[in-house]
Short mmCIF file of C-alpha atoms in Angstrom, two decimals:
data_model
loop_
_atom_site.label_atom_id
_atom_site.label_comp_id
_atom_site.label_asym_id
_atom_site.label_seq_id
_atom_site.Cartn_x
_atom_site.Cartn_y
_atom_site.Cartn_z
CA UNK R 22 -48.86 94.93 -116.90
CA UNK R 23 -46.84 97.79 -117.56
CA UNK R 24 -44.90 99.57 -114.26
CA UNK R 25 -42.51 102.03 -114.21
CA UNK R 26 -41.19 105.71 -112.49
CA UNK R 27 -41.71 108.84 -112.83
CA UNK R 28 -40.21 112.07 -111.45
CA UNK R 29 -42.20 115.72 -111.72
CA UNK R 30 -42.09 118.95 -109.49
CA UNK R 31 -44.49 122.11 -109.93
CA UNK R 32 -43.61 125.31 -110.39
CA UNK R 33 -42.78 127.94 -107.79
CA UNK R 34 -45.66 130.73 -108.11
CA UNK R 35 -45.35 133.79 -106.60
CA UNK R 36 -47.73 136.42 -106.91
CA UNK R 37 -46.99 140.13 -107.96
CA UNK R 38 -48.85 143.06 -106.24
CA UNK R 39 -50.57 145.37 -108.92
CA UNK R 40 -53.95 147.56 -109.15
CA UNK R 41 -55.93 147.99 -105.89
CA UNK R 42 -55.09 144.72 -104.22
CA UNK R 43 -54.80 142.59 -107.07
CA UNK R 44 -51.80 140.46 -108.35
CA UNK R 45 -49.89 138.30 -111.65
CA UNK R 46 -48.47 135.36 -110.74
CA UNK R 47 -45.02 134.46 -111.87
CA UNK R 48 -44.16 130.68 -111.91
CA UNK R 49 -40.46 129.29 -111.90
CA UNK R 50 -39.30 126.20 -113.21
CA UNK R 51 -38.36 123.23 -110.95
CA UNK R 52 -37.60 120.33 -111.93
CA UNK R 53 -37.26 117.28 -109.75
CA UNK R 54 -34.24 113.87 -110.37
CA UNK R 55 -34.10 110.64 -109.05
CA UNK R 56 -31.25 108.48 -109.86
CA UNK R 57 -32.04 104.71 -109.45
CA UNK R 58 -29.95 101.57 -109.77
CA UNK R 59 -29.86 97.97 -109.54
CA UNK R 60 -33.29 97.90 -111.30
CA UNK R 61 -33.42 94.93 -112.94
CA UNK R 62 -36.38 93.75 -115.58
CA UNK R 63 -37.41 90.43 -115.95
CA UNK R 64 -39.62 88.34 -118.29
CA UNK R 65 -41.02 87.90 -121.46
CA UNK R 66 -40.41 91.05 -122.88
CA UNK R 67 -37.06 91.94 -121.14
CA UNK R 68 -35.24 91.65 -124.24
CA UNK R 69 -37.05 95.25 -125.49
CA UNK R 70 -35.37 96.99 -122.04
CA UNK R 71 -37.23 100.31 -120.30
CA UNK R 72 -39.58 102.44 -122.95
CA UNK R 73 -38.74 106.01 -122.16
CA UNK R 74 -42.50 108.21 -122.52
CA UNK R 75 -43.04 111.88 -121.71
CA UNK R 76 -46.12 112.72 -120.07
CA UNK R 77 -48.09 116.78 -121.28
CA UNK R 78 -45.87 119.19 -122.89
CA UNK R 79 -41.87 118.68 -121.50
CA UNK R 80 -38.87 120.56 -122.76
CA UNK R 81 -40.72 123.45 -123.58
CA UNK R 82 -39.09 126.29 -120.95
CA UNK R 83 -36.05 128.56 -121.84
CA UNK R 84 -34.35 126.53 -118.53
CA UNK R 85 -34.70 123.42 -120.03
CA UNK R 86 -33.53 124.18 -123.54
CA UNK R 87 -29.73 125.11 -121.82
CA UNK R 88 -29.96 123.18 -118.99
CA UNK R 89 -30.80 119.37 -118.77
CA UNK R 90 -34.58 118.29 -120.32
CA UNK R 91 -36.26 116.22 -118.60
CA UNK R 92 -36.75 112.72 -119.57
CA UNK R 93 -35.47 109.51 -118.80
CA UNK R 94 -31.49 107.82 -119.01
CA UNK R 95 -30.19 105.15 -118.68
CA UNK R 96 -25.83 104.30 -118.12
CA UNK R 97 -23.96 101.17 -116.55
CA UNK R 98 -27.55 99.41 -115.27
CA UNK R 99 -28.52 102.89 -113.66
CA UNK R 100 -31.44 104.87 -114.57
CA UNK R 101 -31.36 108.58 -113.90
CA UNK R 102 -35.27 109.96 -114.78
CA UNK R 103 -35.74 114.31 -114.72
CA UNK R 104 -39.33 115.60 -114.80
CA UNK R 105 -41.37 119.37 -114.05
CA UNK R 106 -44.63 120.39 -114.15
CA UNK R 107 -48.09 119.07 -111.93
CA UNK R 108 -49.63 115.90 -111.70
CA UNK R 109 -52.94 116.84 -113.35
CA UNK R 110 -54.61 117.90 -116.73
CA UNK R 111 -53.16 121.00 -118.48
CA UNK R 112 -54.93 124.09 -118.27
CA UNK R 113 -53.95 128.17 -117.98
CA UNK R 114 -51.31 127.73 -115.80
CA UNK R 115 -49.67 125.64 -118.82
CA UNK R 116 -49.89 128.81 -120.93
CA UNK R 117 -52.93 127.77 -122.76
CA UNK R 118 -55.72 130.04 -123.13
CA UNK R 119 -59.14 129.11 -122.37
CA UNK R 120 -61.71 129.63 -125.13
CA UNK R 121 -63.85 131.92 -123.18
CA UNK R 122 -60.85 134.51 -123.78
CA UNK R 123 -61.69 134.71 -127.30
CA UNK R 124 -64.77 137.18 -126.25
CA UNK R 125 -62.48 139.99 -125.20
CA UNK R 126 -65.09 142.00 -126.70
CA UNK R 127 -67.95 141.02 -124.23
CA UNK R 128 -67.95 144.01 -121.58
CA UNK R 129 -69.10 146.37 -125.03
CA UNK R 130 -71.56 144.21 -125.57
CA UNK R 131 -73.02 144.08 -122.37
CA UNK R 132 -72.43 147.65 -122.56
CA UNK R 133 -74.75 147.97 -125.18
CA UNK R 134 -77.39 145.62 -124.38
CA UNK R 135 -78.02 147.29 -120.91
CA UNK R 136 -78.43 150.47 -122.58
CA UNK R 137 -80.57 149.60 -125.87
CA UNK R 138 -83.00 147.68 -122.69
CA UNK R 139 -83.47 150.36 -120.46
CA UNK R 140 -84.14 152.92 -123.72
CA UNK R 141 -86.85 150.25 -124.55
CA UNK R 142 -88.31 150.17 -121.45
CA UNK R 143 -89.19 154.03 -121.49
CA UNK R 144 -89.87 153.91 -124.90
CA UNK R 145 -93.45 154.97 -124.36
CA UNK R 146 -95.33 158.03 -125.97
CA UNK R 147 -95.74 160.30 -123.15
CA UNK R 148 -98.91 160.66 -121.77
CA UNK R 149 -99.38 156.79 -122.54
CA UNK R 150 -99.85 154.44 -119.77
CA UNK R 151 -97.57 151.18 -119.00
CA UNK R 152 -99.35 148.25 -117.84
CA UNK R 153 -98.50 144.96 -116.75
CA UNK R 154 -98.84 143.47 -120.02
CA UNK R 155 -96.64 145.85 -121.58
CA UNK R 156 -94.29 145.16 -119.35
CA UNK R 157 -94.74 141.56 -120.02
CA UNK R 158 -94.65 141.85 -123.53
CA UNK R 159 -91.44 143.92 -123.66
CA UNK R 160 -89.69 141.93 -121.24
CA UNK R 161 -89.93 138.95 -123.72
CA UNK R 162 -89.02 140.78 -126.86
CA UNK R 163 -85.87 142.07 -125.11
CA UNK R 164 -85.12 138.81 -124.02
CA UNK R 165 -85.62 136.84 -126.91
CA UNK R 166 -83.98 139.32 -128.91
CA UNK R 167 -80.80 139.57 -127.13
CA UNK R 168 -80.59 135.98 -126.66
CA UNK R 169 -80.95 135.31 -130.78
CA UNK R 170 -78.32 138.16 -131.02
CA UNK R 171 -76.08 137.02 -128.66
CA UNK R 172 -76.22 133.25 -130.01
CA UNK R 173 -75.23 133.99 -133.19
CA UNK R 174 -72.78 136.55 -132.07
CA UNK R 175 -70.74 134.32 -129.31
CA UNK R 176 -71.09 131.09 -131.94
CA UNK R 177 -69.45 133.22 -134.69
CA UNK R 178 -66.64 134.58 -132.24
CA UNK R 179 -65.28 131.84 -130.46
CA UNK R 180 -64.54 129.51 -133.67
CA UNK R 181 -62.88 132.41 -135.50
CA UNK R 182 -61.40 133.59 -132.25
CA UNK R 183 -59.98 130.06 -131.08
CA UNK R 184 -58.71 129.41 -134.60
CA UNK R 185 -56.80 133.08 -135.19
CA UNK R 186 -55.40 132.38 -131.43
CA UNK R 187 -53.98 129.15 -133.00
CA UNK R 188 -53.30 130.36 -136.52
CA UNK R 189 -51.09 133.30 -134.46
CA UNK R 190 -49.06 130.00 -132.31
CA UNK R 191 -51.33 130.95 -129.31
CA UNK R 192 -52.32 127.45 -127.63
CA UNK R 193 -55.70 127.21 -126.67
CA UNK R 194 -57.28 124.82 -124.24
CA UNK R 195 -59.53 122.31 -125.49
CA UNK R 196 -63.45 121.40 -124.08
CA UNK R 197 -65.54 118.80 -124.95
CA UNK R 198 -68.34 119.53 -127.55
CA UNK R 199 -71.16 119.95 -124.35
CA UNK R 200 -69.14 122.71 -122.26
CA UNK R 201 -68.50 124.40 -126.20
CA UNK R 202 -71.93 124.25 -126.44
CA UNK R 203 -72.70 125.18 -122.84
CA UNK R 204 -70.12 128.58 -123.26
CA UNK R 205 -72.15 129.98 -126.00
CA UNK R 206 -75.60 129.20 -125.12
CA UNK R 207 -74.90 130.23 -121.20
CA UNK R 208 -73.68 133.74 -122.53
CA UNK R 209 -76.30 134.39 -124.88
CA UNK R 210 -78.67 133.58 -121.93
CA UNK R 211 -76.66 135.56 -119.51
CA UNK R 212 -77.05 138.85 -121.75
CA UNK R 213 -80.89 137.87 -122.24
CA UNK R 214 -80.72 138.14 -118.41
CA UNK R 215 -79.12 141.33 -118.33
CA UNK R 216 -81.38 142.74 -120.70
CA UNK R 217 -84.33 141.77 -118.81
CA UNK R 218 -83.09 142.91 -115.28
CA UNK R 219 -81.91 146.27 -116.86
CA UNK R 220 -85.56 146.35 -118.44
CA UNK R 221 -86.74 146.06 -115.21
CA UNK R 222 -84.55 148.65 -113.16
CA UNK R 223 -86.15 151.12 -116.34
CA UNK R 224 -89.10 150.69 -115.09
CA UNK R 225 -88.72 150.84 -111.37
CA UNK R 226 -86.23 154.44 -111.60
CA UNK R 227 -88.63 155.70 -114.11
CA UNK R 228 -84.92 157.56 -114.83
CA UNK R 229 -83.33 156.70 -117.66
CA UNK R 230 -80.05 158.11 -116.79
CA UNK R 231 -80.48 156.92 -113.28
CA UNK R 232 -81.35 153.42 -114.36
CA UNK R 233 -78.35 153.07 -117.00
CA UNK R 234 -75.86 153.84 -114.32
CA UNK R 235 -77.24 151.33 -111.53
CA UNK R 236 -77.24 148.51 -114.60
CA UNK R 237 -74.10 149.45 -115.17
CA UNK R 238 -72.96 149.38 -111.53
CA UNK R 239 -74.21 146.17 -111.54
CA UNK R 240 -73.58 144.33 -113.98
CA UNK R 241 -70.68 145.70 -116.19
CA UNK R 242 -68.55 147.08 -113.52
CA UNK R 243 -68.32 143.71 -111.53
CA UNK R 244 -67.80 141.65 -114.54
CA UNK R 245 -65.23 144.21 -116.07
CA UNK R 246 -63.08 144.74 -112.86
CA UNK R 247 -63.29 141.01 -111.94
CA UNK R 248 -61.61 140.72 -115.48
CA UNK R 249 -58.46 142.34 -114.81
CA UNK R 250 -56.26 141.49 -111.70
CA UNK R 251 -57.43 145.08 -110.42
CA UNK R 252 -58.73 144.26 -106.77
CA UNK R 253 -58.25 141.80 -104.54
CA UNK R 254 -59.24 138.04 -105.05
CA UNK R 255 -61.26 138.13 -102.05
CA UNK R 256 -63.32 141.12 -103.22
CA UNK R 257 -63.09 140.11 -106.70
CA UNK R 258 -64.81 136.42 -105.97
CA UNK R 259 -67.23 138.15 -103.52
CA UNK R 260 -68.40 140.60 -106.07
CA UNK R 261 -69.23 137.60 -108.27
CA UNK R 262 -70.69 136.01 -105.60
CA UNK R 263 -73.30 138.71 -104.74
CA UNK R 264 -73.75 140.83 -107.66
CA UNK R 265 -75.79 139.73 -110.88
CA UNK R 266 -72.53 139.89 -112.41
CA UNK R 267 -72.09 136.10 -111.33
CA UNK R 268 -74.30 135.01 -114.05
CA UNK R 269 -71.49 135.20 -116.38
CA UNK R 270 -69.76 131.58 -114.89
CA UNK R 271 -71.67 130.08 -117.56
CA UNK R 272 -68.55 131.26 -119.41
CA UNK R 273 -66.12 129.08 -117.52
CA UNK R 274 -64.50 126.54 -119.12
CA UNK R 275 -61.22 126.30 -116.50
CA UNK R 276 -61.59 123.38 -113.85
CA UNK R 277 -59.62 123.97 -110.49
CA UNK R 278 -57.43 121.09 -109.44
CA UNK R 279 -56.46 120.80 -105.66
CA UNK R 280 -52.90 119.40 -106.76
CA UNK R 281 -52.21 122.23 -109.03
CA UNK R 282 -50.08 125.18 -108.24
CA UNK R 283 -51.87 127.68 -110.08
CA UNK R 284 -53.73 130.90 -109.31
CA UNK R 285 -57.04 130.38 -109.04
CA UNK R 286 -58.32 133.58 -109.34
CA UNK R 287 -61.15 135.64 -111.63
CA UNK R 288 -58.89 137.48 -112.85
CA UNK R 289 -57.35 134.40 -114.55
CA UNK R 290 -60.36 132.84 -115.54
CA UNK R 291 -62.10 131.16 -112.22
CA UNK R 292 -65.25 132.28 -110.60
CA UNK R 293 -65.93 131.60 -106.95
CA UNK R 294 -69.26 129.81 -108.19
CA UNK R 295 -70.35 126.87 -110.43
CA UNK R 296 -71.65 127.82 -113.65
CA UNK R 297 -75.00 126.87 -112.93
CA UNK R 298 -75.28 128.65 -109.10
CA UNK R 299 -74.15 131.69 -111.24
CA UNK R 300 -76.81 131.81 -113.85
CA UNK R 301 -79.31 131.30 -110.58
CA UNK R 302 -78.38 134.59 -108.90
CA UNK R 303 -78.57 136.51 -112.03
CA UNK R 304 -82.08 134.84 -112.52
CA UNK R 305 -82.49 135.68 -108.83
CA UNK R 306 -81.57 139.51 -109.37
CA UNK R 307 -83.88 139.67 -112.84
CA UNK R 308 -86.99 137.97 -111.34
CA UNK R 309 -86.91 139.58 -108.40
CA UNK R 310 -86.64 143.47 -110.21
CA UNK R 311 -89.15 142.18 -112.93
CA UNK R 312 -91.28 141.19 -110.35
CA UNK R 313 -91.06 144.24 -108.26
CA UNK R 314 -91.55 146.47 -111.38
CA UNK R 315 -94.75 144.18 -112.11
CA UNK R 316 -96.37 144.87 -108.65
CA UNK R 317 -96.11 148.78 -109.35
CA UNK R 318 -97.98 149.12 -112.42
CA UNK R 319 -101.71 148.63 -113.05
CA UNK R 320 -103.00 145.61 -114.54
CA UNK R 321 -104.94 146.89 -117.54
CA UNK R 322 -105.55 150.60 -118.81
CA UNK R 323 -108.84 151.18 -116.79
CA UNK R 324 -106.74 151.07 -113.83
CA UNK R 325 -104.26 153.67 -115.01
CA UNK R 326 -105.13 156.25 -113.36
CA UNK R 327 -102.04 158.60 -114.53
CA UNK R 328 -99.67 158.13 -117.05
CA UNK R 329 -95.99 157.72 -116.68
CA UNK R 330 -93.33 159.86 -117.33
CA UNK R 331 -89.84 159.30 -118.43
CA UNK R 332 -87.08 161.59 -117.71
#
């Protein structure tokens, strides 16, 4: 059996107003001491005395390095034991970054996608009617294209992200193979999403000016101010409640831990919702618009009765 002590205190966070509401945190160093004697140690293996073992990353802070590190002492049969940080896994607040950073280049992207949909979606000759199974059929090539796209793209970037992050002394927070997996296919289908709803709201506005600028209201303006501690967290985690912008929790890789003083906010990397519940009111939002856009075209050409114009 092995028994022992332990001594740890978190950080003091405090939160500094920027933006429109929003904030940075700024966490102090505490550390915690306990000073212990007449501990005595008894038994087989007595003869080897206390083993002293740090526990996560210790000694790393500017106070520690001219102060006293934490760790473990012992003098004249009393033990004196120094320790900082939270009882729980590393993560952000540690100063890691979490993989999903690595695709600072996403809002572009999304950028792009929403506008190369809605072009496709009034890509028509004029004078030449749009059916239902036009619609159909360009609602899966946009889909399926954007999805191959994005695949490759997001399983190119995060590797040689992660490793220049590391390569520059940047640490960067490890996953498991599944949620690695899980980041990269859940944003490739998250733009395939996009692409389809935005397909959708083409066909709906018959506007293609109109319909690029609700997209973009959206989708990319949610996700994009929800990025940077702009607004508040309250309206930050309600806009990625509500707006197909939530989709994009597949990205999360970040756990929230009761016992940790951190920030949990998604500005520094947590959405209100569980990946999955995100995906399902993007899927909600696309459906729904697809669906809608469906219902007001004819079902073959003999129904047309007028062609469709794009402006």
């Amino acid at each position: 059996m092995q028994v022992g002590l332990f001594a740890t205190s978190p950080g003091d966070l405090t939160l500094r107003p920027v933006g429109l509401g929003g904030a940075t945190e700024e966490v102090r160093f505490t550390q915690a001491a306990g000073v212990f004697d007449n501990v005595g140690l008894k038994g087989a293996d007595s003869a080897g005395g206390w083993r002293k073992d740090a526990v996560g990353e210790m000694n790393q802070t500017d106070w520690e390095k001219y102060h006293k590190a934490s760790g473990a002492g012992e003098e004249g049969g009393t033990i004196t034991i120094t320790g900082t940080g939270d009882i729980g896994p590393g993560g952000a607040e540690d100063g890691g970054r979490p993989v999903e950073r690595a695709l600072g280049g996403l809002p572009l992207g999304l950028l792009i996608v929403l506008v190369v949909a809605v072009r496709f979606a009034t890509s028509e000759y004029r004078g030449a009617p749009i059916t239902r199974r036009v619609l159909v059929a360009k609602a899966v090539v946009v889909g399926a294209v954007t999805f191959v796209t994005g695949l490759l793209a997001v399983g190119i970037v995060i590797p040689v992200g992660v490793a220049i992050l590391k390569g520059n002394g940047i640490s960067v927070i490890g996953v498991s193979a599944l949620t690695g997996v899980r980041v990269v296919v859940g944003t490739a289908a998250v733009l395939a999403l996009a692409a389809t709803l935005a397909l959708a709201l083409g066909t709906l506005l018959r506007r293609v000016w109109l319909a690029i600028l609700v997209a973009v209201l959206a989708i990319a303006v949610p996700y994009v101010v929800t990025f940077f501690p702009l607004l508040s967290d309250g309206l930050s985690q309600w806009l990625l409640r509500v707006t197909p912008a939530a989709g994009f929790a597949a990205q999360q890789t970040l756990i929230e831990y009761p016992q940790v003083v951190a920030h949990f906010a998604p500005a520094a990397g947590y959405f209100p919702l569980p990946w999955w519940a995100g995906v399902a009111v993007l899927c909600v939002y696309a459906v729904m618009l697809l669906g809608l856009a469906l219902n007001r075209l004819p079902q073959s050409d003999e129904r047309a009765e007028q062609p469709v114009e794009w402006r």
